[in-house]
Amino acid sequence: MKRRIHLISGVSLVAAMTSLAMLPSPALANSSASTRQAGQMTFEFSGQPTNFTVPDDVCSLTVEATGGPGGTGQYGVPGGGGADVLTPLAVTPGEVLTVNVGGPGHSGEDYDDPQRSLGGYNGGGRGGAYIAGGQIAGITAGGGGGRTTVSAGTTDLIVAAGGGGGGGSFFSSDIGGGGGGLTGEPGHGLPGDDEGKPGRSGGEGGQGGINVPRPDPNGENGSSAVGPIGGAGGNNTGDPHGGVGGGGGSGVTGGGGGAASPTAQNSGAGGGGGSSLAPEGANIATGAYSGTPFVHFEWTPCANPVGDVTVVKQDADTGKPLADATFQLWKETNGIPGLQTTGTNADTRIGEPCVTAADGTCTRTVPTGTYYWEETQAPPGHNLPADHVFGPIELTPENAGTGVSTIVTDTAKKPPKHCHHGHHNNHSHHGNHGNHGTDKVGNLRHRANA
């Protein structure tokens, strides 16, 4: 059951459904939200990751993320439900989050589905089947569900809701997939050495189901997870009526695939559920979600004061505003004096680069704190100074109401000198350094010379 909360305004992003049993790397879609108000946004399953830019005055989100459920095995064997994660999430205004909603595992019962038994988008494991001539020709299990994730940028995983394992197949409902959860559930199987063994959960390492060895088995063991990707269910390699294993659900660590029946008369087993991840204070419900996966964000304006941080670009000689200079705002977050933009302990980039408008300004609305403007590209006809970092800039509760501005001046490029009558002039070159001062209204002023 979805636990969505409804606030003032919302936007639903629903795209055509596609399913791939792999971790993706397609181009990102982009989403933005209005600022200075409470709001919400829902990301339905679309088969591709989507970028979300945190509004300027938002410091925290409430996030609900659901993993893809496992597919149903032939003869109505249920797949495991996806994890349902509900968590608070601290964010920075302008921060870009990447949302990737996992897909449900494909059913082994849907004869018309060209992706029958495949795992759900974003890492679900394939369900086992009897294969002849390169095609499914007999009993078929369900594929594992894909994991749903929220990450910072393209690398740092913040929230992950594990997918459910696919249901195994034969004449029993007790061989279903395990649910996605904090550790996930193992798949289900029947007792006895003649039955397929279930896949383990992601939290248990994601090992595939391993049958008791015998000289001439009718089916394969389940495959183990490979990182977040669920293991494949065991195929039937003998009599086409023997049971087959469900695919493992995707997760932080994927679940293992269930083993096929070692005999022609017995059942396969379900795939294991994928494990999940969330910040401290999260509620992770194991196997609780069986619908179409989604991610839901809700937010309210920052509890702490926010204000405008502005950079004003001017020509050093004329004082006229300069358009088309590019700046990046950074927040001091690592406790090291000065700005660090690279390495494992860099300060925090705030939003995307800003290009100055005709009035020479770029503005960001941010919580109180210490910031730096970095000029990354000079306006046309001007020089980018060697020292192109400006700050520290202090936005405090006392000045947040009016905001703080930084005036930065650049010198224009000088035309080259030409030699006449075959004579060459000797030139000496001296590196000039930026001069800093304060104008009469108290703005921080920087002069950057070529």
Coordinates of C-alpha atoms in Angstrom, one line a residue:
M1 CA 0.0 0.0 0.0
K2 CA 1.4 3.4 -0.9
R3 CA 2.0 5.8 1.9
R4 CA 2.1 9.0 -0.1
I5 CA 1.4 12.2 1.9
H6 CA -0.2 15.1 0.0
L7 CA 0.8 18.7 0.6
I8 CA 0.1 21.9 -1.3
S9 CA 1.3 21.4 -4.9
G10 CA 2.4 18.4 -6.9
V11 CA 3.6 17.3 -10.2
S12 CA 3.4 13.7 -11.5
L13 CA 6.0 12.5 -14.0
V14 CA 4.6 9.4 -15.8
A15 CA 6.4 8.0 -18.9
A16 CA 5.8 5.0 -21.1
M17 CA 6.8 1.8 -19.4
T18 CA 9.9 -0.1 -20.6
S19 CA 11.7 -2.9 -18.9
L20 CA 15.4 -4.0 -19.1
A21 CA 17.1 -6.6 -16.9
M22 CA 20.2 -4.6 -16.5
L23 CA 21.6 -1.6 -14.7
P24 CA 21.2 1.5 -17.1
S25 CA 23.4 4.3 -18.3
P26 CA 21.0 6.3 -20.6
A27 CA 20.8 10.0 -20.9
L28 CA 19.1 11.7 -17.9
A29 CA 15.7 13.4 -18.0
N30 CA 15.4 16.5 -15.9
S31 CA 12.9 17.8 -13.4
S32 CA 12.6 21.0 -11.5
A33 CA 10.2 22.3 -8.9
S34 CA 8.9 25.7 -7.9
T35 CA 10.5 27.5 -5.0
R36 CA 9.5 29.2 -1.8
Q37 CA 6.6 26.9 -1.0
A38 CA 5.8 23.5 0.2
G39 CA 5.4 21.0 -2.5
Q40 CA 5.7 17.4 -3.7
M41 CA 6.7 15.5 -6.8
T42 CA 6.2 11.9 -7.8
F43 CA 8.4 9.9 -10.2
E44 CA 6.6 6.8 -11.6
F45 CA 8.4 4.0 -13.3
S46 CA 9.7 5.2 -16.7
G47 CA 12.7 3.0 -17.6
Q48 CA 15.3 5.7 -17.2
P49 CA 16.9 7.9 -14.5
T50 CA 15.7 11.4 -13.9
N51 CA 17.5 14.4 -12.4
F52 CA 15.7 16.5 -9.7
T53 CA 17.1 19.9 -8.7
V54 CA 16.3 20.7 -5.0
P55 CA 14.4 24.1 -4.9
D56 CA 16.4 27.1 -3.7
D57 CA 14.8 27.3 -0.2
V58 CA 14.5 23.6 0.6
C59 CA 16.8 21.9 3.1
S60 CA 15.1 18.5 3.6
L61 CA 12.9 16.1 1.8
T62 CA 10.5 13.3 2.9
V63 CA 11.2 10.5 0.5
E64 CA 9.2 7.4 -0.2
A65 CA 10.7 4.8 -2.5
T66 CA 9.4 1.4 -3.5
G67 CA 11.3 -1.5 -5.1
G68 CA 9.9 -3.5 -8.0
P69 CA 7.9 -6.6 -7.1
G70 CA 9.0 -10.0 -8.4
G71 CA 7.2 -11.5 -11.3
T72 CA 4.6 -14.3 -10.8
G73 CA 5.8 -17.8 -11.6
Q74 CA 3.8 -20.1 -13.9
Y75 CA 0.8 -21.7 -12.2
G76 CA 0.2 -18.6 -10.1
V77 CA 3.2 -18.7 -7.8
P78 CA 3.6 -15.2 -6.3
G79 CA 6.7 -13.0 -6.5
G80 CA 8.0 -11.2 -3.5
G81 CA 6.9 -7.6 -2.9
G82 CA 9.4 -4.7 -3.2
A83 CA 10.7 -2.8 -0.2
D84 CA 8.8 0.3 0.8
V85 CA 11.2 2.9 2.2
L86 CA 10.0 6.1 4.0
T87 CA 12.8 8.4 5.2
P88 CA 13.7 12.0 5.9
L89 CA 16.6 13.2 3.7
A90 CA 18.8 16.3 4.4
V91 CA 19.5 18.2 1.1
T92 CA 21.2 21.4 0.0
P93 CA 19.3 24.0 -2.1
G94 CA 20.3 23.6 -5.7
E95 CA 21.7 20.1 -5.2
V96 CA 21.0 17.6 -8.0
L97 CA 19.6 14.2 -7.1
T98 CA 19.2 11.3 -9.5
V99 CA 16.1 9.2 -9.2
N100 CA 15.9 5.8 -10.9
V101 CA 12.7 3.8 -10.4
G102 CA 13.0 0.1 -10.8
G103 CA 10.6 -2.0 -12.8
P104 CA 8.5 -5.0 -11.8
G105 CA 9.8 -8.5 -12.7
H106 CA 8.1 -10.0 -15.7
S107 CA 5.7 -12.9 -15.1
G108 CA 6.3 -16.4 -16.2
E109 CA 2.6 -16.8 -17.0
D110 CA 2.2 -14.0 -19.6
Y111 CA 2.7 -15.9 -22.9
D112 CA 2.2 -12.7 -24.9
D113 CA 5.0 -10.8 -23.2
P114 CA 8.1 -10.8 -25.4
Q115 CA 10.1 -10.3 -22.2
R116 CA 8.4 -13.1 -20.3
S117 CA 10.4 -14.2 -17.2
L118 CA 13.0 -11.4 -17.6
G119 CA 14.0 -9.3 -14.5
G120 CA 12.6 -5.8 -13.9
Y121 CA 14.5 -2.7 -15.1
N122 CA 17.4 -1.7 -12.9
G123 CA 18.9 -5.0 -12.0
G124 CA 16.2 -7.7 -11.5
G125 CA 17.4 -11.3 -12.2
R126 CA 16.0 -13.4 -15.0
G127 CA 13.5 -16.2 -14.0
G128 CA 14.3 -19.8 -15.0
A129 CA 12.6 -21.6 -17.8
Y130 CA 12.7 -24.7 -20.1
I131 CA 14.5 -23.4 -23.2
A132 CA 14.5 -25.2 -26.6
G133 CA 15.8 -23.7 -29.8
G134 CA 16.7 -20.5 -28.0
Q135 CA 13.1 -19.9 -26.9
I136 CA 11.0 -20.6 -23.9
A137 CA 9.3 -23.9 -24.6
G138 CA 8.0 -25.1 -21.2
I139 CA 7.5 -24.2 -17.6
T140 CA 8.6 -20.6 -16.7
A141 CA 9.4 -18.7 -13.4
G142 CA 9.0 -15.0 -12.6
G143 CA 11.8 -12.5 -13.0
G144 CA 13.2 -10.5 -10.0
G145 CA 12.1 -6.9 -9.4
G146 CA 14.5 -4.0 -10.0
R147 CA 15.8 -1.8 -7.3
T148 CA 14.7 1.9 -6.9
T149 CA 17.4 4.4 -6.0
V150 CA 18.0 8.0 -5.1
S151 CA 21.6 9.2 -5.5
A152 CA 23.6 12.4 -5.4
G153 CA 25.0 13.1 -8.8
T154 CA 25.9 9.8 -10.5
T155 CA 27.8 7.9 -7.8
D156 CA 26.7 8.4 -4.2
L157 CA 23.8 6.1 -3.3
I158 CA 21.5 7.7 -0.6
V159 CA 18.3 5.6 -0.8
A160 CA 17.7 2.2 -2.3
A161 CA 14.5 0.1 -2.1
G162 CA 15.2 -3.5 -2.9
G163 CA 13.2 -5.5 -5.4
G164 CA 11.3 -8.7 -4.7
G165 CA 12.4 -12.1 -5.9
G166 CA 10.6 -13.8 -8.7
G167 CA 8.2 -16.7 -7.9
G168 CA 9.5 -20.2 -8.8
S169 CA 7.3 -22.6 -10.7
F170 CA 5.4 -25.9 -10.3
F171 CA 2.2 -27.0 -8.6
S172 CA 2.7 -25.2 -5.3
S173 CA 2.2 -21.6 -4.0
D174 CA 4.8 -22.1 -1.3
I175 CA 7.8 -21.5 -3.6
G176 CA 7.3 -17.7 -4.0
G177 CA 10.0 -15.0 -4.2
G178 CA 11.4 -13.3 -1.1
G179 CA 10.5 -9.7 -0.4
G180 CA 12.9 -6.8 -0.8
G181 CA 13.8 -5.2 2.5
L182 CA 16.6 -3.8 4.7
T183 CA 18.3 -7.2 4.3
G184 CA 15.6 -8.7 2.1
E185 CA 14.0 -12.1 2.5
P186 CA 15.3 -15.4 1.1
G187 CA 13.1 -17.1 -1.5
H188 CA 10.7 -19.9 -0.5
G189 CA 11.0 -23.5 -1.3
L190 CA 9.6 -26.9 -0.4
P191 CA 11.5 -29.2 2.0
G192 CA 13.3 -32.3 0.8
D193 CA 16.3 -33.1 -1.4
D194 CA 14.1 -33.5 -4.5
E195 CA 13.0 -29.9 -4.4
G196 CA 14.8 -26.8 -5.7
K197 CA 16.6 -24.7 -3.1
P198 CA 15.7 -21.0 -2.7
G199 CA 18.0 -18.0 -3.4
R200 CA 19.4 -16.1 -0.5
S201 CA 18.5 -12.5 0.3
G202 CA 20.8 -9.6 -0.6
G203 CA 21.6 -9.0 3.1
E204 CA 22.7 -12.6 3.3
G205 CA 25.1 -12.2 0.4
G206 CA 22.8 -13.1 -2.5
Q207 CA 23.9 -16.7 -3.0
G208 CA 21.9 -18.7 -5.6
G209 CA 20.0 -21.8 -4.5
I210 CA 22.2 -24.9 -4.5
N211 CA 20.6 -28.3 -4.8
V212 CA 21.8 -31.5 -3.2
P213 CA 24.2 -33.0 -5.8
R214 CA 23.0 -35.9 -7.9
P215 CA 24.5 -37.7 -11.0
D216 CA 22.0 -36.5 -13.6
P217 CA 20.0 -33.5 -12.4
N218 CA 17.0 -32.3 -14.3
G219 CA 17.7 -28.6 -13.6
E220 CA 20.3 -26.0 -12.8
N221 CA 21.2 -24.3 -9.5
G222 CA 20.3 -20.7 -9.2
S223 CA 22.9 -18.0 -10.0
S224 CA 24.3 -15.7 -7.3
A225 CA 23.8 -12.0 -7.4
V226 CA 26.6 -9.9 -9.0
G227 CA 26.7 -6.7 -6.8
P228 CA 23.3 -5.1 -7.1
I229 CA 22.1 -7.3 -9.9
G230 CA 19.9 -10.2 -8.9
G231 CA 20.9 -13.8 -9.7
A232 CA 19.2 -15.7 -12.5
G233 CA 16.8 -18.5 -11.6
G234 CA 17.9 -22.1 -12.5
N235 CA 16.7 -23.4 -15.9
N236 CA 15.2 -26.8 -16.6
T237 CA 17.7 -28.8 -18.7
G238 CA 15.9 -32.1 -18.9
D239 CA 12.2 -33.0 -18.8
P240 CA 10.3 -29.8 -19.7
H241 CA 7.8 -30.4 -16.9
G242 CA 10.3 -30.0 -14.0
G243 CA 10.1 -26.9 -11.9
V244 CA 12.3 -23.8 -12.4
G245 CA 13.7 -21.1 -10.1
G246 CA 12.7 -17.5 -9.7
G247 CA 15.1 -14.6 -10.4
G248 CA 16.6 -12.6 -7.6
G249 CA 15.5 -9.1 -6.8
S250 CA 17.9 -6.2 -7.3
G251 CA 19.2 -4.2 -4.3
V252 CA 22.2 -2.7 -2.7
T253 CA 23.1 -6.3 -2.9
G254 CA 20.9 -8.4 -5.2
G255 CA 19.1 -11.6 -4.1
G256 CA 20.2 -15.0 -5.4
G257 CA 18.2 -16.9 -8.1
G258 CA 16.2 -19.9 -7.0
A259 CA 17.3 -23.4 -8.1
A260 CA 15.3 -25.5 -10.6
S261 CA 14.0 -28.9 -9.5
P262 CA 16.6 -31.6 -9.6
T263 CA 13.9 -34.0 -10.8
A264 CA 11.3 -34.0 -13.4
Q265 CA 8.4 -34.2 -10.9
N266 CA 9.3 -31.6 -8.3
S267 CA 9.3 -27.8 -7.8
G268 CA 11.8 -25.1 -8.3
A269 CA 12.2 -22.3 -5.7
G270 CA 11.8 -18.6 -5.4
G271 CA 14.5 -15.9 -5.8
G272 CA 15.8 -13.9 -2.9
G273 CA 14.8 -10.3 -2.3
G274 CA 17.3 -7.4 -2.7
S275 CA 18.6 -5.4 0.3
S276 CA 17.9 -1.7 0.9
L277 CA 19.6 1.5 2.1
A278 CA 18.3 4.6 3.8
P279 CA 19.5 7.3 6.2
E280 CA 19.2 7.0 9.9
G281 CA 15.6 7.2 11.1
A282 CA 14.1 5.5 8.0
N283 CA 11.2 3.1 8.1
I284 CA 11.9 0.1 5.7
A285 CA 8.9 -2.2 5.2
T286 CA 10.0 -5.6 3.8
G287 CA 8.0 -7.0 0.9
A288 CA 5.3 -4.4 1.4
Y289 CA 4.8 -3.1 -2.1
S290 CA 3.3 -5.0 -5.0
G291 CA 2.2 -2.2 -7.4
T292 CA 3.9 -0.1 -10.0
P293 CA 7.1 1.3 -8.3
F294 CA 7.6 5.0 -7.7
V295 CA 9.6 7.6 -5.8
H296 CA 7.7 10.4 -4.0
F297 CA 9.3 13.6 -2.7
E298 CA 7.7 16.1 -0.3
W299 CA 9.2 19.3 1.1
T300 CA 8.6 22.5 3.0
P301 CA 10.8 25.7 3.1
C302 CA 13.9 25.6 5.2
A303 CA 13.4 26.0 8.9
N304 CA 16.7 28.0 9.1
P305 CA 16.8 31.5 7.5
V306 CA 17.6 31.7 3.8
G307 CA 18.9 34.6 1.7
D308 CA 20.3 35.6 -1.6
V309 CA 23.9 35.3 -2.4
T310 CA 24.7 37.4 -5.5
V311 CA 27.8 38.0 -7.6
V312 CA 27.9 41.2 -9.7
K313 CA 30.3 41.2 -12.7
Q314 CA 31.7 44.6 -13.9
D315 CA 34.4 45.9 -16.2
A316 CA 37.4 47.1 -14.2
D317 CA 37.8 50.3 -16.2
T318 CA 34.3 51.4 -17.0
G319 CA 32.3 49.8 -14.1
K320 CA 29.7 48.6 -16.6
P321 CA 28.0 45.3 -15.9
L322 CA 29.3 42.3 -17.9
A323 CA 27.0 39.6 -19.2
D324 CA 27.9 36.0 -20.1
A325 CA 30.4 35.4 -17.3
T326 CA 30.0 31.9 -15.8
F327 CA 30.1 31.3 -12.1
Q328 CA 29.7 28.3 -9.8
L329 CA 28.6 28.7 -6.2
W330 CA 30.2 26.5 -3.5
K331 CA 29.3 26.0 0.1
E332 CA 32.0 25.6 2.8
T333 CA 31.3 22.1 4.2
N334 CA 34.6 20.4 4.9
G335 CA 36.0 22.6 7.6
I336 CA 39.2 23.4 5.7
P337 CA 39.9 27.1 5.1
G338 CA 39.5 28.1 1.5
L339 CA 37.7 26.4 -1.3
Q340 CA 38.4 22.8 -2.3
T341 CA 36.7 21.6 -5.4
T342 CA 38.2 18.2 -6.0
G343 CA 39.1 15.1 -4.0
T344 CA 37.2 13.0 -1.6
N345 CA 36.7 15.8 0.9
A346 CA 35.7 18.7 -1.4
D347 CA 33.3 21.5 -0.5
T348 CA 29.7 21.2 -1.8
R349 CA 28.8 22.4 -5.2
I350 CA 25.5 24.4 -5.1
G351 CA 23.3 23.8 -8.2
E352 CA 24.4 24.2 -11.8
P353 CA 26.7 26.9 -13.1
C354 CA 25.2 30.4 -13.4
V355 CA 25.7 32.8 -16.4
T356 CA 25.5 36.5 -15.6
A357 CA 22.5 38.3 -17.1
A358 CA 22.6 41.7 -18.9
D359 CA 22.8 43.4 -15.5
G360 CA 26.0 41.3 -14.7
T361 CA 24.4 39.4 -11.9
C362 CA 24.0 35.7 -10.8
T363 CA 21.9 34.9 -7.7
R364 CA 21.3 31.8 -5.6
T365 CA 18.8 31.6 -2.7
V366 CA 20.5 29.4 0.0
P367 CA 20.5 28.7 3.8
T368 CA 22.8 30.7 6.0
G369 CA 26.4 29.6 5.8
T370 CA 29.8 30.3 4.2
Y371 CA 30.0 30.4 0.4
Y372 CA 32.4 31.0 -2.4
W373 CA 31.9 32.1 -6.0
E374 CA 34.2 30.5 -8.6
E375 CA 34.5 32.2 -12.0
T376 CA 34.9 29.4 -14.5
Q377 CA 34.6 31.4 -17.7
A378 CA 35.3 35.1 -18.3
P379 CA 32.8 37.2 -20.4
P380 CA 33.7 37.8 -24.0
G381 CA 36.6 40.1 -24.5
H382 CA 37.9 39.8 -20.9
N383 CA 40.5 37.8 -19.1
L384 CA 39.8 35.1 -16.6
P385 CA 41.9 36.0 -13.6
A386 CA 44.5 33.6 -12.2
D387 CA 42.8 33.9 -8.8
H388 CA 39.2 33.4 -9.8
V389 CA 37.7 32.3 -6.4
F390 CA 35.9 35.0 -4.4
G391 CA 35.1 34.6 -0.8
P392 CA 34.6 33.5 1.9
I393 CA 31.1 35.1 1.8
E394 CA 29.1 34.9 5.0
L395 CA 25.3 34.7 4.9
T396 CA 24.1 35.0 8.4
P397 CA 20.7 35.3 10.1
E398 CA 21.3 39.0 10.5
N399 CA 21.9 39.7 6.8
A400 CA 19.8 37.0 5.2
G401 CA 16.8 39.3 4.8
T402 CA 18.8 41.7 2.5
G403 CA 21.2 39.1 1.1
V404 CA 24.9 39.6 0.4
S405 CA 26.5 40.6 -2.9
T406 CA 30.1 40.3 -4.2
I407 CA 31.3 42.7 -6.9
V408 CA 34.0 41.2 -9.2
T409 CA 35.8 43.3 -11.8
D410 CA 37.8 42.0 -14.8
T411 CA 40.1 43.8 -17.2
A412 CA 39.4 43.8 -20.9
K413 CA 41.8 42.1 -23.2
K414 CA 44.2 44.5 -24.8
P415 CA 44.9 44.4 -28.6
P416 CA 48.3 43.0 -29.6
K417 CA 51.0 45.5 -30.4
H418 CA 52.4 45.4 -34.0
C419 CA 56.0 46.0 -35.1
H420 CA 56.7 48.6 -37.8
H421 CA 59.6 49.1 -40.3
G422 CA 61.2 45.8 -39.5
H423 CA 61.9 46.8 -35.9
H424 CA 60.8 44.8 -32.9
N425 CA 59.9 46.1 -29.6
N426 CA 61.1 44.5 -26.5
H427 CA 58.3 43.8 -24.0
S428 CA 58.6 42.8 -20.4
H429 CA 55.7 40.8 -18.9
H430 CA 54.6 41.0 -15.3
G431 CA 51.9 38.9 -13.6
N432 CA 49.4 41.2 -11.9
H433 CA 47.4 40.1 -8.9
G434 CA 43.8 40.8 -8.0
N435 CA 43.2 43.7 -5.7
H436 CA 40.5 43.5 -3.1
G437 CA 38.7 46.4 -1.5
T438 CA 35.3 47.6 -0.2
D439 CA 33.1 50.0 -2.0
K440 CA 31.1 52.8 -0.3
V441 CA 28.0 50.6 0.3
G442 CA 29.9 47.8 2.0
N443 CA 29.9 45.2 -0.9
L444 CA 32.9 42.9 -1.1
R445 CA 34.8 44.1 -4.1
H446 CA 37.4 42.1 -6.1
R447 CA 39.5 43.6 -9.0
A448 CA 41.0 40.9 -11.2
N449 CA 43.7 42.1 -13.6
A450 CA 44.9 40.3 -16.7

